Structure formats: C-alpha cells, structure tokens
Coordinates of C-alpha atoms in Angstrom, one line a residue:
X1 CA -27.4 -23.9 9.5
X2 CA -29.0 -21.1 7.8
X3 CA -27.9 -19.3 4.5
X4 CA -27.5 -16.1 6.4
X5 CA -25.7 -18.3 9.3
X6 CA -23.1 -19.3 6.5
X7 CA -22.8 -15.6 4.9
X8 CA -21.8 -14.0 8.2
X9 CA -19.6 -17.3 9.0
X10 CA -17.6 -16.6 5.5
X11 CA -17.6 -12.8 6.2
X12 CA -15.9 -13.5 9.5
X13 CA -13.5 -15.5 8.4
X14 CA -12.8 -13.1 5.2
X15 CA -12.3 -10.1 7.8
X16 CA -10.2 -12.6 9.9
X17 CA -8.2 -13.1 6.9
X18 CA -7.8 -9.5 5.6
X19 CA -7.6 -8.2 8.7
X20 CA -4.5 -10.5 9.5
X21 CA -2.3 -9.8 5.9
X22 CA -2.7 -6.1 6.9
X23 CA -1.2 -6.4 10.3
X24 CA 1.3 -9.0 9.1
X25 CA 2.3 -6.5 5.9
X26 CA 2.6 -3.7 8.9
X27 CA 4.4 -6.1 11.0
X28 CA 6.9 -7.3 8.5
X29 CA 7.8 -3.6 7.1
X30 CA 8.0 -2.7 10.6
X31 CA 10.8 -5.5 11.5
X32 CA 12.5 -4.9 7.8
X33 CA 12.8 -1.1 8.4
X34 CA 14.1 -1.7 12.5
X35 CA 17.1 -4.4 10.8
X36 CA 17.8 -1.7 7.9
X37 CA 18.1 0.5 10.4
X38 CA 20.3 -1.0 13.0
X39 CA 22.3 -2.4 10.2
X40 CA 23.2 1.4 8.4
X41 CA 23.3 3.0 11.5
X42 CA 26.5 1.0 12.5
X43 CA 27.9 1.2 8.8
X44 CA 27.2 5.3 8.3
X45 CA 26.1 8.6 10.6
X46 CA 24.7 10.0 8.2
X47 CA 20.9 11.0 8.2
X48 CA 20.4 10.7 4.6
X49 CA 21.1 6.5 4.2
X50 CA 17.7 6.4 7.1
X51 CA 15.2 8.3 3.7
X52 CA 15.6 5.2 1.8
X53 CA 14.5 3.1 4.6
X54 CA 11.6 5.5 5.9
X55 CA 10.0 5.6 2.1
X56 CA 10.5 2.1 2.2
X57 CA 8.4 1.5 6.1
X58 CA 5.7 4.2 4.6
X59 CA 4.6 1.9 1.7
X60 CA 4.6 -1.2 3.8
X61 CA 2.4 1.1 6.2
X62 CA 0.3 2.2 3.5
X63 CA 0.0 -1.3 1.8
X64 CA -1.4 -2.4 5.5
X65 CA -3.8 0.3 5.8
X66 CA -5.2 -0.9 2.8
X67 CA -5.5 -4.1 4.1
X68 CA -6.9 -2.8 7.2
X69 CA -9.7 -0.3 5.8
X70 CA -11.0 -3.5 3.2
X71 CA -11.5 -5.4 6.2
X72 CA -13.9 -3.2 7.7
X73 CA -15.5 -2.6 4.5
X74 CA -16.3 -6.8 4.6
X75 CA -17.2 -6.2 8.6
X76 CA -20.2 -4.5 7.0
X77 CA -20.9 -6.4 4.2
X78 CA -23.6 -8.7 5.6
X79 CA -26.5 -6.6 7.1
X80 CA -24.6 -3.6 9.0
X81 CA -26.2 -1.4 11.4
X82 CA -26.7 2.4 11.5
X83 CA -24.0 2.3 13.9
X84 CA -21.3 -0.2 11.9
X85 CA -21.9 2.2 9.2
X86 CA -21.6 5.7 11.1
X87 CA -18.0 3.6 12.7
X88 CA -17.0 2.7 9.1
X89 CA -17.1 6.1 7.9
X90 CA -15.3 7.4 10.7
X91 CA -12.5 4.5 10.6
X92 CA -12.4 5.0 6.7
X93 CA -12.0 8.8 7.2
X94 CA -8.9 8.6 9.7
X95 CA -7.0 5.4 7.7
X96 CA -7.5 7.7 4.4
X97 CA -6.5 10.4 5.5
X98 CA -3.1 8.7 7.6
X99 CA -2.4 7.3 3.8
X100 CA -2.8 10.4 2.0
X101 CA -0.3 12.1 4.6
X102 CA 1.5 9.1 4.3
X103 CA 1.9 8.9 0.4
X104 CA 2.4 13.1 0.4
X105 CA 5.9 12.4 2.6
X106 CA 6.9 9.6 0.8
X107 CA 6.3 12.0 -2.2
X108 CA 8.4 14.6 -0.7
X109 CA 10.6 12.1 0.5
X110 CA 10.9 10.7 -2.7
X111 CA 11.6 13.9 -4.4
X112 CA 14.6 14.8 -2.4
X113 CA 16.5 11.8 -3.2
X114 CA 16.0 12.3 -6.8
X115 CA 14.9 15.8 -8.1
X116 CA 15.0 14.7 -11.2
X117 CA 12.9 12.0 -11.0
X118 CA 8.8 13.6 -11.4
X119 CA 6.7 12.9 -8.6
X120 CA 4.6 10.1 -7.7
X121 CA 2.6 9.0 -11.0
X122 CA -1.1 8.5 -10.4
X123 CA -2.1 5.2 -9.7
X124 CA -2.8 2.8 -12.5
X125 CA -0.2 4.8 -15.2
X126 CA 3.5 4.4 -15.4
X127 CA 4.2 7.8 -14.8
X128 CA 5.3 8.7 -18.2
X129 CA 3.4 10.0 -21.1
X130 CA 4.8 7.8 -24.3
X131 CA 3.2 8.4 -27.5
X132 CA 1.4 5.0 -28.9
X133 CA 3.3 3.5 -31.6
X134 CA 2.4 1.2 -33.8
X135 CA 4.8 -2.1 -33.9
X136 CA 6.0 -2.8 -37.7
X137 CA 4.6 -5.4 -39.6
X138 CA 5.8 -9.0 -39.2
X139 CA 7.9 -9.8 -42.3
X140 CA 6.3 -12.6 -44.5
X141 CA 7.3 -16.1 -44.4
X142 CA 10.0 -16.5 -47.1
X143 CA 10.8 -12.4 -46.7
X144 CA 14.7 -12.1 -47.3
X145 CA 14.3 -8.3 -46.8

C-alpha cells in the first residue's frame, strides 16, 4: 500500500466521520425539536411557546451544516479535481448562505423574545464590551490587613 493509497484511505474515513456527526447533530435537533413540539402543543395554543423551540432546531441545523460543508472541504483535501473544486464552491456557496439566513432568523427570532437583550454577538466575543480591569494584589503571607 502506497503513501497516497493511505492519505485518500484516512481522508475517506475523516469525511465518513464528519460527514456522519453532521447528519446525526441534524438528526438529533430534528427529533428534540418534533418531541418539544408535540409535548407544548398539548400543554399551550399558543404560537409563541413553538419560538423557543424553532431557535433552538435552527442552531442544531446550523451546527450540522458546519459539519456538513468541513466534510467536503476534507473530500478535497487529497488531490481534487477542477471539477471537485468548481462542486465545492458551489456546495460551500448554498450551505453558507442557508446558515447566514439561518443565523439572521434566529437573530430576529431571538430579538423578539427579548428586546432587551442586544443581538447576536459576533463569534468569538461574549457580546459585551467590559472594560479590563486589573485584579488587586494578593495580600502577603502574614498580611492581617
């Protein structure tokens, strides 16, 4: 077995792999959201106990696209093809732009459950802007102050 024999053996099992976490991240927000939503439905009529449980389906869906779009990034990893590529870029097009819409209604979604609450914070940051303050000193050992 050749060295590129073992690469494109690894990246097909690491495709296999991402590949199934996305679905079964999909799949498990799907059947989470379906009981949610069988089990308020009987308790309450009204519309506004289902926005908790759509925000909730969107992240999973989003989470999965994720999933989904790295593993055709790894599909190309070893040696791609004009044509992988030009299919990459168009599969990477359509999954980014399902989880921008998908992030801009949970945003909004998000927003009209709590006004008050600012929207989404970018990714990577907390949301909020807290001035950096320095912690006080560590008293000394024997320090009675």
């Amino acid at each position: 077995m050749s060295w590129d024999d073992i690469l494109r053996t690894g990246d097909h099992l690491a495709v296999a792999v991402v590949e199934v976490a996305g679905a079964a991240v999909i799949f498990v927000g799907a059947v989470w959201a379906a009981l949610r939503f069988v089990a308020e439905g009987l308790r309450h009529r009204s519309a506004a106990v289902f926005t908790p449980i759509r925000l909730t389906l969107g992240r999973f869906l989003t989470l999965g696209l994720e999933f989904q779009l790295a593993a055709d990034i790894l599909r190309t990893a070893v040696s791609p093809t004009f044509d992988q590529i030009g299919k990459l870029a168009a599969i990477a097009t359509i999954r980014t732009a399902l989880n921008f819409f998908l992030r801009r209604e949970i945003a909004q979604e998000q927003r009209q459950i709590d006004p008050e609450r600012p929207s989404s914070p970018a990714p990577g940051s907390s949301g909020t802007a807290q001035p950096a303050t320095p912690d006080p000193p560590a008293p000394e050992p024997g320090d009675r102050s």
